Coordinates of C-alpha atoms in Angstrom, one line a residue:
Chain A
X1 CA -33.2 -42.6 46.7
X2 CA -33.5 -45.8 44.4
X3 CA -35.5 -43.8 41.7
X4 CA -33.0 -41.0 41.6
X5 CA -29.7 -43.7 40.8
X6 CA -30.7 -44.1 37.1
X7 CA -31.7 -40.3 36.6
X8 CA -28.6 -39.4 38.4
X9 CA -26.5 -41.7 35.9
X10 CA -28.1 -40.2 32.8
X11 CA -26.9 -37.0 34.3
X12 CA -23.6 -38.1 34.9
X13 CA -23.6 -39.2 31.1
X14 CA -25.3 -35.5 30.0
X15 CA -22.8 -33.6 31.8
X16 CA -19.6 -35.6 30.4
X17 CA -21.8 -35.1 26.9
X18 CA -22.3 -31.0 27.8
X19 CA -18.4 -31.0 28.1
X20 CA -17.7 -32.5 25.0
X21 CA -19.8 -30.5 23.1
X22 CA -19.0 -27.3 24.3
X23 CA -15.6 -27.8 23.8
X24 CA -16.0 -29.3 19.7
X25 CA -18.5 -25.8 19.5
X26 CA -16.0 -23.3 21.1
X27 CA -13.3 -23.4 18.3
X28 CA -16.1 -23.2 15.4
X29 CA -17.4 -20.5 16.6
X30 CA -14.2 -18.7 17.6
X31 CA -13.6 -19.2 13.8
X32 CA -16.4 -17.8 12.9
X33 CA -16.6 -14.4 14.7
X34 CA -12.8 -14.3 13.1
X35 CA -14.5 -15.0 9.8
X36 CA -17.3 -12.4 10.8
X37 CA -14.6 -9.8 11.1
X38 CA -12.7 -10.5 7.9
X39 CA -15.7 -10.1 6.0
X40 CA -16.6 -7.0 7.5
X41 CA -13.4 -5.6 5.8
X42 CA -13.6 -7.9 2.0
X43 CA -15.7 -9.8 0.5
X44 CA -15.2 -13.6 0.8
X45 CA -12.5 -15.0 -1.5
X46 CA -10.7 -11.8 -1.7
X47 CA -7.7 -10.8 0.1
X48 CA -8.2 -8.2 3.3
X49 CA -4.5 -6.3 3.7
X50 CA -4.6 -5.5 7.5
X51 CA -3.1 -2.4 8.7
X52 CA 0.9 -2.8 10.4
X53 CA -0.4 -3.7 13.9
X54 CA -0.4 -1.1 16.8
X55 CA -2.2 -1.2 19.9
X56 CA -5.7 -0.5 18.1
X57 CA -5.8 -3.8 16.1
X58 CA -8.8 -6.0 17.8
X59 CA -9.3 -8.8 14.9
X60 CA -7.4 -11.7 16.2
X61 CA -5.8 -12.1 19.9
X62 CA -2.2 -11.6 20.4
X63 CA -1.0 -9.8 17.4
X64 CA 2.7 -9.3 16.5
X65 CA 4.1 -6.1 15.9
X66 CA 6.2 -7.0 13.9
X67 CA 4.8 -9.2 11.5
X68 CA 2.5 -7.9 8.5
X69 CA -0.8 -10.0 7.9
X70 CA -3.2 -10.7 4.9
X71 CA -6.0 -12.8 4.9
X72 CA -8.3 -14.3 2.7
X73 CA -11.6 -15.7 4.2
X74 CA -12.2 -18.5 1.7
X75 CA -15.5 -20.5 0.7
X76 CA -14.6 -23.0 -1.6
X77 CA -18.5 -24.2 -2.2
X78 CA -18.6 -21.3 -5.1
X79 CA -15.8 -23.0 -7.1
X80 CA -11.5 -23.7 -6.5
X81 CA -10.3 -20.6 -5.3
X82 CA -6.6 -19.8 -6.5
X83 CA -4.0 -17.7 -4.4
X84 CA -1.2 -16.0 -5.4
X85 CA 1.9 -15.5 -2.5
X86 CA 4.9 -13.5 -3.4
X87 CA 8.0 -14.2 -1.3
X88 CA 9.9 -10.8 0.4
X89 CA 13.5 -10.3 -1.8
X90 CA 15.3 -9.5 1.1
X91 CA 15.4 -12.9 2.7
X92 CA 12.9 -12.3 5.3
X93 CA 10.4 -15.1 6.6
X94 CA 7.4 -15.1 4.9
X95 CA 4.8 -18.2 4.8
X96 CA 1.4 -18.9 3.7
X97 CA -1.3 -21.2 6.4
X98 CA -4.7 -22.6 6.0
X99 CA -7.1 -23.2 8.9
X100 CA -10.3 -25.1 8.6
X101 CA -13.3 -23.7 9.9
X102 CA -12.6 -26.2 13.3
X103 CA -9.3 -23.7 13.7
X104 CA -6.8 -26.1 12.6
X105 CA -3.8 -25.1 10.7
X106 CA -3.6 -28.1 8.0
X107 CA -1.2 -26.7 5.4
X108 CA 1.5 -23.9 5.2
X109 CA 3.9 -23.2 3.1
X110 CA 7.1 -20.6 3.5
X111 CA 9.3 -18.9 1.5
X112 CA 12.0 -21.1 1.9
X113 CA 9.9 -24.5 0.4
X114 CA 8.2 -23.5 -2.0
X115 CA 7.6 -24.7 -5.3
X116 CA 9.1 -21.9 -7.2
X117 CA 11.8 -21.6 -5.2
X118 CA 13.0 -25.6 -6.0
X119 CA 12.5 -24.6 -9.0
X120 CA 14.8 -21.0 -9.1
X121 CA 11.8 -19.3 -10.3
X122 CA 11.5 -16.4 -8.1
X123 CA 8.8 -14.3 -6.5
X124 CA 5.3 -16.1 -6.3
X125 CA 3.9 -19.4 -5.8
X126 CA 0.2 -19.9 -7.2
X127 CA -1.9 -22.2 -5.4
X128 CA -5.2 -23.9 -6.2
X129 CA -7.3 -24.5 -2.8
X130 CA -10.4 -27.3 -3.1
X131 CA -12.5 -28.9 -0.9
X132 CA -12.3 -32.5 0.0
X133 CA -14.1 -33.6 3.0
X134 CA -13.5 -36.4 5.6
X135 CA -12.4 -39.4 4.3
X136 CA -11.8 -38.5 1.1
X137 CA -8.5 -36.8 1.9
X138 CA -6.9 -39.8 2.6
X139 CA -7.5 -40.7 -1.4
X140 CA -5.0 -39.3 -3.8
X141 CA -7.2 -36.4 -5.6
X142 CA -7.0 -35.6 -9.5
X143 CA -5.1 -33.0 -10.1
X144 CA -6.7 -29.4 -10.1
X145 CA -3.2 -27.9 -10.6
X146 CA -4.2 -26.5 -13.8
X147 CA -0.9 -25.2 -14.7
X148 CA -0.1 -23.9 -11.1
X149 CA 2.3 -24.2 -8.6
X150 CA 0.6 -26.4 -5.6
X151 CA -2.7 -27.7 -5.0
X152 CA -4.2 -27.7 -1.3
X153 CA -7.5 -29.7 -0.1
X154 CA -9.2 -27.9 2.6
X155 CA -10.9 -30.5 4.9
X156 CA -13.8 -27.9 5.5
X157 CA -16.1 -26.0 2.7
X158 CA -15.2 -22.5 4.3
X159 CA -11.9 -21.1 6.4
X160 CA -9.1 -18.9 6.4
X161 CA -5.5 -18.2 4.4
X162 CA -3.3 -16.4 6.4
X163 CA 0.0 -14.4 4.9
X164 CA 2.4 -13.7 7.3
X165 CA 5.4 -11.2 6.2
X166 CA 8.3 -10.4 9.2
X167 CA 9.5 -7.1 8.5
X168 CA 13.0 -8.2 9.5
X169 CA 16.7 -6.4 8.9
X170 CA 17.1 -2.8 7.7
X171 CA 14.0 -3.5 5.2
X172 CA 11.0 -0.4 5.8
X173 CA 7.8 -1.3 7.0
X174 CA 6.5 0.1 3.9
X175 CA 8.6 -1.8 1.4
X176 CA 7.5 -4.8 3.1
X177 CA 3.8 -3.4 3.0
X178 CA 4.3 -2.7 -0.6
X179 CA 5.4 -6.5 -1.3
X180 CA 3.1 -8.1 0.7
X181 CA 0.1 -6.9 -1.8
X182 CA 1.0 -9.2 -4.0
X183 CA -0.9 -12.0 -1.9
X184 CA -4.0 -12.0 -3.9
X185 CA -6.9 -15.1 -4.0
X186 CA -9.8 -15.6 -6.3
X187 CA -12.6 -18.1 -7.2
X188 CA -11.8 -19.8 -10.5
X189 CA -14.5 -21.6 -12.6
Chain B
X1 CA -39.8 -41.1 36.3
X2 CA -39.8 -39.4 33.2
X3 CA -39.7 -35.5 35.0
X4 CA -36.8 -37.0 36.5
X5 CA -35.0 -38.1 33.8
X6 CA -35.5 -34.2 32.2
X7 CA -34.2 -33.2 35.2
X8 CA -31.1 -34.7 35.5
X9 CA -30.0 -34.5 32.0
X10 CA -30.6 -31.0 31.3
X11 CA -28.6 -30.3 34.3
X12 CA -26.0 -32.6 33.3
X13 CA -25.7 -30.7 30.0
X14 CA -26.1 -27.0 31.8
X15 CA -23.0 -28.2 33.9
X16 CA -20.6 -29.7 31.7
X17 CA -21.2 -26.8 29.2
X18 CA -20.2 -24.6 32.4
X19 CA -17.2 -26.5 33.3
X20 CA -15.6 -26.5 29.5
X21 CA -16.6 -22.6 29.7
X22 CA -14.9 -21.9 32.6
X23 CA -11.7 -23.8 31.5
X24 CA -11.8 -22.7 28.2
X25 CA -12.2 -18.7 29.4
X26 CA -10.6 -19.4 32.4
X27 CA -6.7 -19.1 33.3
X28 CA -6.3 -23.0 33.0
X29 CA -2.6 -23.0 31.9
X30 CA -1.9 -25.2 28.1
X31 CA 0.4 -28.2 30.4
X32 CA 2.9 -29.0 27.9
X33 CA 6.5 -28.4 28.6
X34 CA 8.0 -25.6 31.2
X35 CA 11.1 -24.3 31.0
X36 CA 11.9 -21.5 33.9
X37 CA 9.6 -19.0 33.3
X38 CA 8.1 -19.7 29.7
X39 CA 5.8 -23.0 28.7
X40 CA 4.1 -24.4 25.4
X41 CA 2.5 -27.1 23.9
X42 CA 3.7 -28.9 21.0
X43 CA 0.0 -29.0 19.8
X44 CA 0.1 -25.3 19.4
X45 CA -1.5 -24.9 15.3
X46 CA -1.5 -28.9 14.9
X47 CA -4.6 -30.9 13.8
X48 CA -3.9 -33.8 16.9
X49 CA -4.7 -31.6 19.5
X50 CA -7.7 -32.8 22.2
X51 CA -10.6 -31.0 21.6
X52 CA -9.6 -29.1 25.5
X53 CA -6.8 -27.9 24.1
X54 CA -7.6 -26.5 20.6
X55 CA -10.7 -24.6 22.2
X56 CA -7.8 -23.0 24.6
X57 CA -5.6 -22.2 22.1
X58 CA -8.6 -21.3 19.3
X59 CA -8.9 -18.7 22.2
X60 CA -5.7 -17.5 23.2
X61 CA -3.8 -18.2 20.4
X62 CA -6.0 -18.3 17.3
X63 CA -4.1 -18.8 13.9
X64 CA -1.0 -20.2 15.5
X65 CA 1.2 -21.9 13.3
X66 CA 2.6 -25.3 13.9
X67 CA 5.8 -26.3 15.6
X68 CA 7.5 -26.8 12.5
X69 CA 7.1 -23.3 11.4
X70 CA 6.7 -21.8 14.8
X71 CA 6.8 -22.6 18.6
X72 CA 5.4 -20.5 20.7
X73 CA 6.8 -19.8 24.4
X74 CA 4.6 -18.1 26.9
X75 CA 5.4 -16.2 30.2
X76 CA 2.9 -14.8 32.7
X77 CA 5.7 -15.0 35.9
X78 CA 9.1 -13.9 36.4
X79 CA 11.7 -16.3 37.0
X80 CA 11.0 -16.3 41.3
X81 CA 7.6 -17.4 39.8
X82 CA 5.7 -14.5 40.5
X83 CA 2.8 -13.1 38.3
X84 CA 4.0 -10.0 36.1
X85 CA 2.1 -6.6 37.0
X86 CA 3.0 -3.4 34.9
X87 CA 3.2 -1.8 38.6
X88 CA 7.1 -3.4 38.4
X89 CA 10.2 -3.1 36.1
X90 CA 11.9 -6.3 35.0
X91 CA 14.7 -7.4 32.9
X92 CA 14.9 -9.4 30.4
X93 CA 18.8 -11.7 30.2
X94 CA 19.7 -13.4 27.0
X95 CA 22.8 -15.4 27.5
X96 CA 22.4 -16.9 24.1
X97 CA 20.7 -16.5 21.0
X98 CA 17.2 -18.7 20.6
X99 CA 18.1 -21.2 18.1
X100 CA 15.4 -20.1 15.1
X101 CA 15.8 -17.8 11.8
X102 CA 14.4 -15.1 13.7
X103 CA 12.6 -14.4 17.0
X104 CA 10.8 -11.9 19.2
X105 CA 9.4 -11.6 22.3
X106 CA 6.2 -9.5 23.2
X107 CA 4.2 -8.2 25.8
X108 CA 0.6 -8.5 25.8
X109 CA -1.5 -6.7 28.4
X110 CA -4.5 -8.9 30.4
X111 CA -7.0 -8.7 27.5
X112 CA -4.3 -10.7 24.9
X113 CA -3.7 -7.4 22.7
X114 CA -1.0 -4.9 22.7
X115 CA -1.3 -2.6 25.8
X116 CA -2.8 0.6 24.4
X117 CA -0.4 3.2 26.0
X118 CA 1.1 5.3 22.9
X119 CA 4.5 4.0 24.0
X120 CA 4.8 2.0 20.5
X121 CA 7.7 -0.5 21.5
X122 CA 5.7 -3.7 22.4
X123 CA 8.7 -6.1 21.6
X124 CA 12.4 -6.9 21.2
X125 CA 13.3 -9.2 18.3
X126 CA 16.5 -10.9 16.3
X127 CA 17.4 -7.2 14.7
X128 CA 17.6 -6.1 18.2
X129 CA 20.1 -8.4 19.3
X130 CA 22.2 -8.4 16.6
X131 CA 22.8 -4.5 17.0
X132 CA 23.0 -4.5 20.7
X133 CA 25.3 -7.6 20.8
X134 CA 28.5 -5.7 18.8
X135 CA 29.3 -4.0 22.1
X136 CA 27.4 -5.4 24.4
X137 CA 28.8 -7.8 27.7
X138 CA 27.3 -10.9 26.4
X139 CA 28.2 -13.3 23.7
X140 CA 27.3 -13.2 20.0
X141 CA 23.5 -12.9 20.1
X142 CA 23.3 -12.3 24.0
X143 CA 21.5 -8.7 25.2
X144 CA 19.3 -7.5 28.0
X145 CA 16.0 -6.0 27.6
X146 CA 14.2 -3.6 30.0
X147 CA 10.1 -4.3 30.8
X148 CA 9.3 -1.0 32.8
X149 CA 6.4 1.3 32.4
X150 CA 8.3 4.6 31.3
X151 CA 11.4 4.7 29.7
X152 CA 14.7 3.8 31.7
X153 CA 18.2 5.0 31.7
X154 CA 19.4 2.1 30.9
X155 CA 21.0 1.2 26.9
X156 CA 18.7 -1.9 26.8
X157 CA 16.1 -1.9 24.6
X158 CA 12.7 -1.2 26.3
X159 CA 9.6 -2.2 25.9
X160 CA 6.4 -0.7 27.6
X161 CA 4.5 -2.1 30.3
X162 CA 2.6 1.0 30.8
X163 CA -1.3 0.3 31.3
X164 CA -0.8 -3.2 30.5
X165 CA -2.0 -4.9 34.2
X166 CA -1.2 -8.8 34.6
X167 CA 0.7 -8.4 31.4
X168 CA 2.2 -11.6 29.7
X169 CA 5.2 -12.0 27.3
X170 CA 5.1 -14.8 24.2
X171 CA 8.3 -15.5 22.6
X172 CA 8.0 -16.6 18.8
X173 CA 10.8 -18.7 17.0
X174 CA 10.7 -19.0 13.1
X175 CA 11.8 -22.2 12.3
X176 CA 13.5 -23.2 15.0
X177 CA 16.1 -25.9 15.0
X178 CA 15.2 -29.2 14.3
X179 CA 16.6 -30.2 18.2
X180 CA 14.2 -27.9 19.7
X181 CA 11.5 -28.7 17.4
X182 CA 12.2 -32.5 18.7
X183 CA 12.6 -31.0 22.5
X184 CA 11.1 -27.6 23.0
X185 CA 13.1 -28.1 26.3
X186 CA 16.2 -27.3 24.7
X187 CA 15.3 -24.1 23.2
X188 CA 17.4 -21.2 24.9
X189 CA 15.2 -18.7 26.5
X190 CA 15.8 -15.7 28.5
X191 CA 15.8 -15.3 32.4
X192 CA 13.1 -12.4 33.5
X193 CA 14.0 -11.2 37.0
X194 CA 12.5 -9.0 38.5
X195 CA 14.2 -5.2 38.8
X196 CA 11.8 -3.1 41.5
X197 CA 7.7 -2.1 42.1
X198 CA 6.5 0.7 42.0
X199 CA 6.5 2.4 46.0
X200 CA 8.9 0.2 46.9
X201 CA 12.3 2.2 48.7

């Protein structure tokens, strides 16, 4: 039994090591398949307009009905990729949210703060979106505003901007749909 | 020795890569705060989540947004604390208002999409209540809502159950109040009692 005690404490080690990695892997490769089926429908760095949900939509869990959604699956190791988000007239919620390719959701911004609001422009905020990795984003970064709106470091070289648009009040699904286009993104040089 | 050692450690890894699997596509409930029937987590969409936790909700809940923006409240029991099951009919009370912009509660079936049964009304929302409140019994942003699985009688809006199983309910508040963004506990959210099954006299 004396020869098993330090295999068996290695194992105790490997399963507490199994558990940890499986649960880092899970969320990356949850992203990914989400990725997977975002690029089925556009190309990368462009924006995918999904359909108004309804009981067929199968591309991310738990859907709401009543909310509009475009995405743009970004890869910022083929340059800055800037996004354009137009903000509904009618006062309904509308926001803009970045997830890393680990799932987490490390920037948003809503109708209500942003940058051209403050400023009484309205309609669309432009943002540029670069990658800064690890410890670098503690480190103020040069600006890569060029002219626009916001600037936004993604902690991961690839992930995913999200437009959300509540079709709230008496406004029509399809005016909302209509406004919602505007939400564009594109690699710049 | 060494045969020993390869046991033991693949086995090790095997396992715990089983046990996170199993809690991660398991039914292993969030934890966070409960409040009668509906809970949540305030690490729903943030970056300080354990690593348990974002691989639950990077399954359940993929693409959430932070509390700031968003909390989430989920429901898989009516208020005696029994499991929903489309065989039943259930109402949904709102005394008051949830304290957000806007709101909406909907109904997921077991596989965490909309139930696919042609019925087309998956959720109640803010524009709801505000219609159903002018002459309704409750106060200013109070209604009722009806969860059956073919249209009632009843004036309160419905939404389908139909072909939805072990269904489950997620209430969303856009930016809520910065007191239930401090203490999800506060937030007011509705009572679900349960109305009558399906063979039952």
């Amino acid at each position: 039994m004396r020869r098993w005690l330090a295999p068996l404490m290695a194992g105790l080690v490997a399963v507490m090591t199994g558990f940890w990695l499986t649960l880092n892997w899970v969320p990356g490769f949850l992203m990914a398949k989400a990725m997977d089926r975002v690029e089925t429908a556009a190309a990368i760095n462009t924006v995918w307009h999904g359909a108004p949900t309804d009981e067929t939509t199968r591309s991310v869990v738990r859907p709401s009905p009543d909310i509009l959604y475009s995405v743009c699956a970004f890869d910022l190791g083929e340059g800055n990729v800037v996004l354009n988000v137009p903000w509904p007239e009618d006062g309904s919620y509308a926001s803009v949210s970045f997830y890393d390719a680990n799932t987490n959701n490390f920037a948003v911004i809503n109708d209500r703060d942003d940058k051209a609001e403050r400023d009484g422009i309205e309609g669309t905020t432009s943002i540029v979106l670069f990658h800064l990795a690890g410890s670098a984003l503690s480190i103020p970064p040069v600006s890569v505003r060029d002219g626009r709106d916001e600037q936004i470091a993604s902690p991961t070289q690839t992930g995913l901007a999200l437009y959300r648009r509540v079709v709230m009040g008496g406004t029509s699904v399809e005016d909302a749909d209509t406004g919602r286009r505007g939400f564009s993104c594109e690699v710049v040089g | 020795m060494v045969t020993r050692f390869l046991i033991t450690i693949l086995s090790g890894l095997v396992i715990g890569a089983i046990i996170a699997l199993g809690l991660v596509f398991g039914p292993t409930e969030l934890g966070g705060i409960r409040v009668g029937s509906w809970y949540t987590n305030r690490h729903i969409g943030s970056v300080e989540a354990s690593p348990l936790i974002r691989a639950i909700i990077a399954r359940r809940g993929l693409l959430a947004l932070r509390q700031s923006e968003t909390i989430y409240f989920s429901a898989d029991h009516d208020s005696s604390g029994v499991r929903f099951d489309a065989a039943c009919s259930y109402r949904i009370v709102f005394e008051e208002a949830p304290q957000a912009r806007w709101w909406s509660v909907t109904l997921y079936a077991e596989d965490e999409y909309l139930a696919v049964n042609g019925d087309a009304v998956h959720s109640v929302s803010a524009d709801h209540a505000t219609s159903f409140s002018t002459d309704g019994p409750f106060p200013e942003g109070g209604f009722e809502a009806i969860i059956a699985n073919s249209q009632t009688r009843s004036p309160a809006v419905w939404i389908s159950s139909a072909n939805s199983g072990a269904f489950n309910l997620t209430l969303r508040m856009y930016h809520p109040d910065e007191g239930v963004i401090m203490d999800a506990a506060t937030a007011h959210l509705p009572q679900i009692e349960l109305l009558s099954c399906e063979g039952e006299a």
